PDB file of C-alpha atoms in Angstrom:
ATOM      1  CA  MET A 196     -56.753  15.165-173.978  1.00  0.00           C
ATOM      2  CA  LYS A 197     -59.340  16.018-171.355  1.00  0.00           C
ATOM      3  CA  ALA A 198     -58.570  15.152-167.735  1.00  0.00           C
ATOM      4  CA  SER A 199     -61.606  12.836-167.709  1.00  0.00           C
ATOM      5  CA  ASP A 200     -60.025  10.731-170.512  1.00  0.00           C
ATOM      6  CA  VAL A 201     -56.674  10.172-168.780  1.00  0.00           C
ATOM      7  CA  LYS A 202     -55.960   6.569-167.728  1.00  0.00           C
ATOM      8  CA  LYS A 203     -53.355   5.013-165.416  1.00  0.00           C
ATOM      9  CA  GLY A 204     -50.068   4.551-167.231  1.00  0.00           C
ATOM     10  CA  ASN A 205     -50.633   7.473-169.631  1.00  0.00           C
ATOM     11  CA  VAL A 206     -47.686   9.802-170.112  1.00  0.00           C
ATOM     12  CA  VAL A 207     -48.610  13.493-169.998  1.00  0.00           C
ATOM     13  CA  GLU A 208     -46.925  16.868-169.986  1.00  0.00           C
ATOM     14  CA  HIS A 209     -47.730  19.535-167.382  1.00  0.00           C
ATOM     15  CA  ASP A 210     -45.859  22.841-167.046  1.00  0.00           C
ATOM     16  CA  GLY A 211     -43.054  21.592-169.288  1.00  0.00           C
ATOM     17  CA  THR A 212     -42.407  18.401-167.291  1.00  0.00           C
ATOM     18  CA  VAL A 213     -43.241  14.893-168.491  1.00  0.00           C
ATOM     19  CA  TYR A 214     -45.048  12.618-166.024  1.00  0.00           C
ATOM     20  CA  GLN A 215     -46.464   9.125-165.932  1.00  0.00           C
ATOM     21  CA  VAL A 216     -49.898   8.747-164.324  1.00  0.00           C
ATOM     22  CA  ARG A 217     -49.750   6.225-161.463  1.00  0.00           C
ATOM     23  CA  ASP A 218     -53.088   6.812-159.739  1.00  0.00           C
ATOM     24  CA  ILE A 219     -56.348   8.659-160.378  1.00  0.00           C
ATOM     25  CA  GLU A 220     -58.923   9.670-157.786  1.00  0.00           C
ATOM     26  CA  ARG A 221     -62.292  10.957-159.002  1.00  0.00           C
ATOM     27  CA  SER A 222     -64.340  13.131-156.692  1.00  0.00           C
ATOM     28  CA  SER A 223     -67.927  14.032-157.406  1.00  0.00           C
ATOM     29  CA  PRO A 224     -69.363  17.272-156.108  1.00  0.00           C
ATOM     30  CA  SER A 225     -72.034  17.199-153.433  1.00  0.00           C
ATOM     31  CA  ALA A 226     -73.830  20.287-154.743  1.00  0.00           C
ATOM     32  CA  ARG A 227     -75.664  20.449-158.048  1.00  0.00           C
ATOM     33  CA  GLY A 228     -73.738  22.154-160.784  1.00  0.00           C
ATOM     34  CA  GLY A 229     -70.439  21.453-159.044  1.00  0.00           C
ATOM     35  CA  ASN A 230     -67.515  20.260-161.089  1.00  0.00           C
ATOM     36  CA  VAL A 231     -66.168  16.717-161.041  1.00  0.00           C
ATOM     37  CA  THR A 232     -62.491  16.845-160.141  1.00  0.00           C
ATOM     38  CA  PHE A 233     -59.715  14.384-160.805  1.00  0.00           C
ATOM     39  CA  ARG A 234     -56.700  14.070-158.561  1.00  0.00           C
ATOM     40  CA  PHE A 235     -53.731  12.546-160.319  1.00  0.00           C
ATOM     41  CA  THR A 236     -50.660  11.017-158.699  1.00  0.00           C
ATOM     42  CA  LEU A 237     -47.885  11.617-161.209  1.00  0.00           C
ATOM     43  CA  TYR A 238     -44.223  10.618-161.315  1.00  0.00           C
ATOM     44  CA  SER A 239     -41.758  12.623-163.369  1.00  0.00           C
ATOM     45  CA  ILE A 240     -39.843  11.017-166.234  1.00  0.00           C
ATOM     46  CA  PRO A 241     -36.926  10.935-165.651  1.00  0.00           C
ATOM     47  CA  GLY A 242     -36.337  11.268-161.936  1.00  0.00           C
ATOM     48  CA  GLN A 243     -39.450   9.582-160.527  1.00  0.00           C
ATOM     49  CA  ARG A 244     -40.365  12.607-158.402  1.00  0.00           C
ATOM     50  CA  LYS A 245     -43.946  12.403-157.121  1.00  0.00           C
ATOM     51  CA  PHE A 246     -46.339  15.201-158.034  1.00  0.00           C
ATOM     52  CA  ASP A 247     -50.041  15.518-157.139  1.00  0.00           C
ATOM     53  CA  LEU A 248     -52.263  17.395-159.577  1.00  0.00           C
ATOM     54  CA  SER A 249     -55.975  18.216-159.331  1.00  0.00           C
ATOM     55  CA  LEU A 250     -57.931  19.122-162.453  1.00  0.00           C
ATOM     56  CA  ARG A 251     -61.554  19.601-163.470  1.00  0.00           C
ATOM     57  CA  ALA A 252     -62.973  17.070-165.942  1.00  0.00           C
ATOM     58  CA  GLU A 253     -62.777  19.551-168.875  1.00  0.00           C
ATOM     59  CA  ASP A 254     -59.188  20.671-168.204  1.00  0.00           C
ATOM     60  CA  GLU A 255     -56.702  19.656-170.867  1.00  0.00           C
ATOM     61  CA  LEU A 256     -53.483  17.687-170.476  1.00  0.00           C
ATOM     62  CA  LYS A 257     -51.046  17.142-173.311  1.00  0.00           C
ATOM     63  CA  GLU A 258     -50.468  13.446-173.969  1.00  0.00           C
ATOM     64  CA  VAL A 259     -46.894  12.501-174.786  1.00  0.00           C
ATOM     65  CA  SER A 260     -45.909   9.491-176.841  1.00  0.00           C
ATOM     66  CA  LEU A 261     -43.660   7.254-174.751  1.00  0.00           C
ATOM     67  CA  GLU A 262     -42.062   4.289-176.409  1.00  0.00           C
ATOM     68  CA  ARG A 263     -40.786   1.304-174.426  1.00  0.00           C
ATOM     69  CA  ARG A 264     -37.826  -0.424-176.086  1.00  0.00           C
ATOM     70  CA  GLN A 265     -36.626  -3.790-174.784  1.00  0.00           C
ATOM     71  CA  ALA A 266     -32.881  -3.579-174.214  1.00  0.00           C
ATOM     72  CA  LYS A 267     -29.945  -5.292-172.558  1.00  0.00           C
ATOM     73  CA  PHE A 268     -27.309  -3.652-170.401  1.00  0.00           C
ATOM     74  CA  SER A 269     -24.020  -3.551-172.343  1.00  0.00           C
ATOM     75  CA  TYR A 270     -21.410  -1.679-170.311  1.00  0.00           C
ATOM     76  CA  MET A 271     -20.568   1.333-168.162  1.00  0.00           C
ATOM     77  CA  ASP A 272     -19.191   4.448-169.865  1.00  0.00           C
ATOM     78  CA  GLY A 273     -17.849   6.434-166.916  1.00  0.00           C
ATOM     79  CA  ASP A 274     -20.930   6.991-164.727  1.00  0.00           C
ATOM     80  CA  ASN A 275     -23.317   6.315-167.633  1.00  0.00           C
ATOM     81  CA  PHE A 276     -25.127   3.053-168.316  1.00  0.00           C
ATOM     82  CA  VAL A 277     -25.169   1.908-171.964  1.00  0.00           C
ATOM     83  CA  PHE A 278     -28.067  -0.318-173.079  1.00  0.00           C
ATOM     84  CA  MET A 279     -28.507  -1.915-176.498  1.00  0.00           C
ATOM     85  CA  ASP A 280     -31.931  -2.240-178.119  1.00  0.00           C
ATOM     86  CA  ASP A 281     -32.857  -5.924-178.586  1.00  0.00           C
ATOM     87  CA  GLU A 282     -34.425  -5.299-182.030  1.00  0.00           C
ATOM     88  CA  ASP A 283     -32.410  -2.706-183.932  1.00  0.00           C
ATOM     89  CA  TYR A 284     -29.226  -2.594-181.768  1.00  0.00           C
ATOM     90  CA  THR A 285     -29.539   1.146-181.089  1.00  0.00           C
ATOM     91  CA  GLN A 286     -27.383   2.128-178.127  1.00  0.00           C
ATOM     92  CA  TYR A 287     -28.999   4.199-175.395  1.00  0.00           C
ATOM     93  CA  THR A 288     -26.754   6.006-172.925  1.00  0.00           C
ATOM     94  CA  LEU A 289     -28.535   6.653-169.631  1.00  0.00           C
ATOM     95  CA  GLY A 290     -27.011   8.928-167.015  1.00  0.00           C
ATOM     96  CA  PRO A 291     -27.076   8.096-163.300  1.00  0.00           C
ATOM     97  CA  ASP A 292     -29.885  10.673-162.843  1.00  0.00           C
ATOM     98  CA  VAL A 293     -32.089   8.737-165.302  1.00  0.00           C
ATOM     99  CA  VAL A 294     -31.296   5.280-163.887  1.00  0.00           C
ATOM    100  CA  GLY A 295     -31.602   6.538-160.291  1.00  0.00           C
ATOM    101  CA  GLU A 296     -32.243   3.917-157.605  1.00  0.00           C
ATOM    102  CA  ASN A 297     -32.499   1.201-160.273  1.00  0.00           C
ATOM    103  CA  ALA A 298     -28.680   1.237-160.619  1.00  0.00           C
ATOM    104  CA  GLY A 299     -28.420  -1.542-158.039  1.00  0.00           C
ATOM    105  CA  TYR A 300     -30.505  -3.804-160.277  1.00  0.00           C
ATOM    106  CA  VAL A 301     -28.536  -3.393-163.504  1.00  0.00           C
ATOM    107  CA  VAL A 302     -26.476  -6.440-164.471  1.00  0.00           C
ATOM    108  CA  GLU A 303     -25.290  -7.941-167.757  1.00  0.00           C
ATOM    109  CA  ASP A 304     -27.098 -10.779-169.524  1.00  0.00           C
ATOM    110  CA  LEU A 305     -30.458 -10.146-167.877  1.00  0.00           C
ATOM    111  CA  GLU A 306     -33.721 -10.000-169.839  1.00  0.00           C
ATOM    112  CA  GLY A 307     -36.568  -7.623-169.051  1.00  0.00           C
ATOM    113  CA  TYR A 308     -35.069  -4.119-169.136  1.00  0.00           C
ATOM    114  CA  TYR A 309     -37.042  -1.464-170.996  1.00  0.00           C
ATOM    115  CA  VAL A 310     -35.634   1.905-171.987  1.00  0.00           C
ATOM    116  CA  GLN A 311     -38.354   4.566-172.077  1.00  0.00           C
ATOM    117  CA  VAL A 312     -37.935   6.817-175.112  1.00  0.00           C
ATOM    118  CA  ILE A 313     -39.603  10.143-175.946  1.00  0.00           C
ATOM    119  CA  ASP A 314     -38.737  11.775-179.292  1.00  0.00           C
ATOM    120  CA  GLU A 315     -35.775   9.422-179.849  1.00  0.00           C
ATOM    121  CA  ALA A 316     -34.246  10.413-176.470  1.00  0.00           C
ATOM    122  CA  PRO A 317     -33.956   7.910-173.594  1.00  0.00           C
ATOM    123  CA  VAL A 318     -35.732   9.319-170.533  1.00  0.00           C
ATOM    124  CA  GLY A 319     -36.197   6.392-168.179  1.00  0.00           C
ATOM    125  CA  LEU A 320     -35.422   2.783-167.344  1.00  0.00           C
ATOM    126  CA  GLN A 321     -37.818   0.041-166.275  1.00  0.00           C
ATOM    127  CA  VAL A 322     -36.163  -2.905-164.562  1.00  0.00           C
ATOM    128  CA  PRO A 323     -37.576  -6.435-164.239  1.00  0.00           C
ATOM    129  CA  THR A 324     -39.613  -7.111-161.091  1.00  0.00           C
ATOM    130  CA  SER A 325     -36.900  -9.450-159.846  1.00  0.00           C
ATOM    131  CA  VAL A 326     -33.176  -9.810-160.526  1.00  0.00           C
ATOM    132  CA  VAL A 327     -30.600 -12.434-159.626  1.00  0.00           C
ATOM    133  CA  LEU A 328     -27.503 -11.032-157.922  1.00  0.00           C
ATOM    134  CA  VAL A 329     -24.429 -12.600-156.338  1.00  0.00           C
ATOM    135  CA  VAL A 330     -23.689 -12.135-152.624  1.00  0.00           C
ATOM    136  CA  THR A 331     -20.205 -10.606-152.349  1.00  0.00           C
ATOM    137  CA  ASP A 332     -19.979  -9.938-148.621  1.00  0.00           C
ATOM    138  CA  THR A 333     -21.976 -11.293-145.709  1.00  0.00           C
ATOM    139  CA  ALA A 334     -21.181 -12.597-142.224  1.00  0.00           C
ATOM    140  CA  PRO A 335     -20.826 -16.359-141.762  1.00  0.00           C
ATOM    141  CA  GLU A 336     -23.772 -18.296-140.337  1.00  0.00           C
ATOM    142  CA  LEU A 337     -23.906 -18.216-136.556  1.00  0.00           C
ATOM    143  CA  LYS A 338     -23.895 -21.766-135.201  1.00  0.00           C
ATOM    144  CA  GLY A 339     -26.150 -22.494-132.309  1.00  0.00           C
ATOM    145  CA  SER A 340     -29.606 -23.680-131.488  1.00  0.00           C
ATOM    146  CA  SER A 341     -32.029 -21.035-132.565  1.00  0.00           C
ATOM    147  CA  ALA A 342     -35.603 -21.763-133.504  1.00  0.00           C
ATOM    148  CA  THR A 343     -36.141 -18.239-134.739  1.00  0.00           C
ATOM    149  CA  LYS A 344     -35.366 -17.145-138.253  1.00  0.00           C
ATOM    150  CA  ARG A 345     -32.661 -14.477-138.202  1.00  0.00           C
ATOM    151  CA  ASN A 346     -31.608 -12.161-140.993  1.00  0.00           C
ATOM    152  CA  LYS A 347     -28.261 -10.515-141.635  1.00  0.00           C
ATOM    153  CA  PRO A 348     -27.077  -7.820-144.068  1.00  0.00           C
ATOM    154  CA  ALA A 349     -25.508  -8.956-147.333  1.00  0.00           C
ATOM    155  CA  LYS A 350     -23.696  -6.816-149.896  1.00  0.00           C
ATOM    156  CA  LEU A 351     -24.473  -7.789-153.488  1.00  0.00           C
ATOM    157  CA  GLN A 352     -22.409  -7.546-156.691  1.00  0.00           C
ATOM    158  CA  THR A 353     -23.917  -4.173-157.691  1.00  0.00           C
ATOM    159  CA  GLY A 354     -23.161  -2.600-154.313  1.00  0.00           C
ATOM    160  CA  ILE A 355     -26.672  -2.692-152.862  1.00  0.00           C
ATOM    161  CA  GLU A 356     -27.305  -4.230-149.465  1.00  0.00           C
ATOM    162  CA  VAL A 357     -30.273  -6.436-148.543  1.00  0.00           C
ATOM    163  CA  GLN A 358     -31.278  -8.469-145.527  1.00  0.00           C
ATOM    164  CA  VAL A 359     -30.908 -12.220-146.165  1.00  0.00           C
ATOM    165  CA  PRO A 360     -31.521 -15.336-144.029  1.00  0.00           C
ATOM    166  CA  GLU A 361     -28.472 -16.310-142.018  1.00  0.00           C
ATOM    167  CA  TYR A 362     -27.853 -19.516-144.032  1.00  0.00           C
ATOM    168  CA  ILE A 363     -26.919 -17.485-147.178  1.00  0.00           C
ATOM    169  CA  THR A 364     -23.153 -17.381-147.805  1.00  0.00           C
ATOM    170  CA  ASN A 365     -20.693 -15.424-149.970  1.00  0.00           C
ATOM    171  CA  GLY A 366     -20.813 -16.385-153.655  1.00  0.00           C
ATOM    172  CA  GLU A 367     -24.458 -17.528-153.594  1.00  0.00           C
ATOM    173  CA  LYS A 368     -26.981 -16.188-156.081  1.00  0.00           C
ATOM    174  CA  VAL A 369     -30.090 -14.619-154.603  1.00  0.00           C
ATOM    175  CA  THR A 370     -33.261 -13.223-156.143  1.00  0.00           C
ATOM    176  CA  VAL A 371     -34.129  -9.645-155.162  1.00  0.00           C
ATOM    177  CA  ASN A 372     -37.566  -8.086-155.623  1.00  0.00           C
ATOM    178  CA  THR A 373     -36.884  -4.732-157.361  1.00  0.00           C
ATOM    179  CA  LEU A 374     -40.187  -3.218-156.211  1.00  0.00           C
ATOM    180  CA  THR A 375     -39.436  -3.691-152.499  1.00  0.00           C
ATOM    181  CA  GLY A 376     -35.641  -4.110-152.559  1.00  0.00           C
ATOM    182  CA  GLU A 377     -35.999  -7.260-150.462  1.00  0.00           C
ATOM    183  CA  PHE A 378     -34.567 -10.779-150.612  1.00  0.00           C
ATOM    184  CA  ALA A 379     -36.988 -13.052-152.501  1.00  0.00           C
ATOM    185  CA  GLY A 380     -35.204 -16.414-152.344  1.00  0.00           C
ATOM    186  CA  ARG A 381     -32.190 -18.392-153.459  1.00  0.00           C
ATOM    187  CA  ALA A 382     -31.502 -18.520-157.169  1.00  0.00           C
ATOM    188  CA  SER A 383     -30.045 -21.477-159.026  1.00  0.00           C
TER     189      SER A 383
END
């Protein structure tokens, strides 16, 4: 496909690496006869490494067919995460390099995971925008008159650490925003 036809979210191949298009900037030339250029912000699949690419409107990019399969986390196989497809029960084994920073948001019995598949091979994992996790270790609330809201670190069941309000205690369920990695409220 021509660079001018590429849209956000498209999956393309460049120099043997597969990328997802996250942002597109179009720049028009100031001189007549100049070429329109497109600057793409790409993220590699898997790995999520950022790559900037500038192309002229007529330059070609190979579009890759990426399938998103809804799946649930089943179990750990060594360091690998095993997900099961919600529709046909296919098992996808994703290595820690594919899951990457999302590992802290993988828990059983949670809806909203999508395994990204290219040519039958799992290449990426999309996590829900928020997950509910249990606080496993945090300091007790400090008693005293304080009108200011204070935060404290809390370790969660998957091993990640987030800042939570000081009234949160061990064993409580909290919602974490997976885009920012921040506390988003108490969960019931």
